Steps between C-alpha positions, in 0.01 A plus 500: 500500500359214712565516874491182715248648744269611218150349483427343163187346350370446153157451340505292182190376316333454167223747418323657201553840344347685202710448187483593135148577381369475856560124510557352848829318510695323768797673669740413777537763773787506747554790739641573845263498793423840645354831392784603271556714308665247267633558147336275240629267232313335215670167420450388139550127460713331234416284199501173704195632687364621830705255699661427834815700424291813460318443826837463668614823333189681622563390864868597471401854407240507781771391744695809386204730571313515169134434429496278192233389255574239232208473252432164328541607136386151387185499713266511196655182354355288777668322791728206571867473580705806398680284243172381341344845489820654358507233227141580415578872477810437280287281266269797456786734412543657842305781664436828321707796604194729551342241730819471708528880531135512614559230762812676627309826517236326710768380743645853519160650575436240770825579675457880481147467657612314811512684836845356572653635175753783493384593145814392316495180291766327294469217249738212437506180303735232366516345154166595322412676825796736449374586155146554631632715789675730256191509281267583788732763646509669158129487421310555826449868552565639849627149571814362656772667697770253403536190275740206507556278194676173582618341179179587312519346150303668224544860610688544172311329217547471127218539246455120477443477877197731498144362486145586602572428866839674507456775239767744627845431647527647858822673403299716259309644801825616672418863442187452715681344800477750785655309791851368577589158356726231645612224265685178595630276222721196452767531235443137395128552442350443157175690577589780540836478331771747611451674164128547574584643844738740321210608269273559795768700681561711188131589484497596869799726445339654190200607704706600809322254724607416856623143510777270621591168337711226663635218287641184647771279356452126547120537516229418248122511505338464841808523718284579812309169469638294789254221410672453166860391570603530137404868490568620856815699565529565871759776498326702222157443651606623846647814350192545280257473791700765688475732203126440471436583863726807492321624187148467641594626846650808332201580275200374702598570858 
């Protein structure tokens, strides 16, 4: 808990890390000043891209004592505004799941290798980033210590949703998930629908996984996004942020 006489400082900068296949990709690092040790978080950006909201989110976590790396999953598609790059990626059918998992694994390895790290690392994402966070936490061996999925659409997928880039639904890897999972969802969301959240929860129960889901009435997709007035729900977002911090402080501290 912050004390008013506490010194605070943050380092935040863009950098490069090794991603899938050894490719160098851009990443945004935010961490408290000082020697640590700090718990780590890999922040997996959403479908609209590696944008300002995610840099703000990284600094918010750093302000709460976490070392954060957010890899640019669209780095290979070239550069421009986040909106232009995201549109280019969508026109190409999105990024492949195995490439995302490789990039997230690179961010995890970077954090674990830092002298200021405490050795524990969580992963979190919103929208497609929530789906990718669940996927990475399930597939990376000796990987994450906690995962948070914020309204990740496409965790539960039907046969018609599968393709070469997304060949397996993340929910089908539930048996392989070895860390606690936090899920936050809006009951008015259409991706994931409440029924899809039910299916995901049933699979977690089937495999006796450690998880907690919170579902918010009056909230749809993206209810944390203060820069989108039509989606933002202040009361639900404030409660959700508190639950995110409590979850990571409990499992990464």
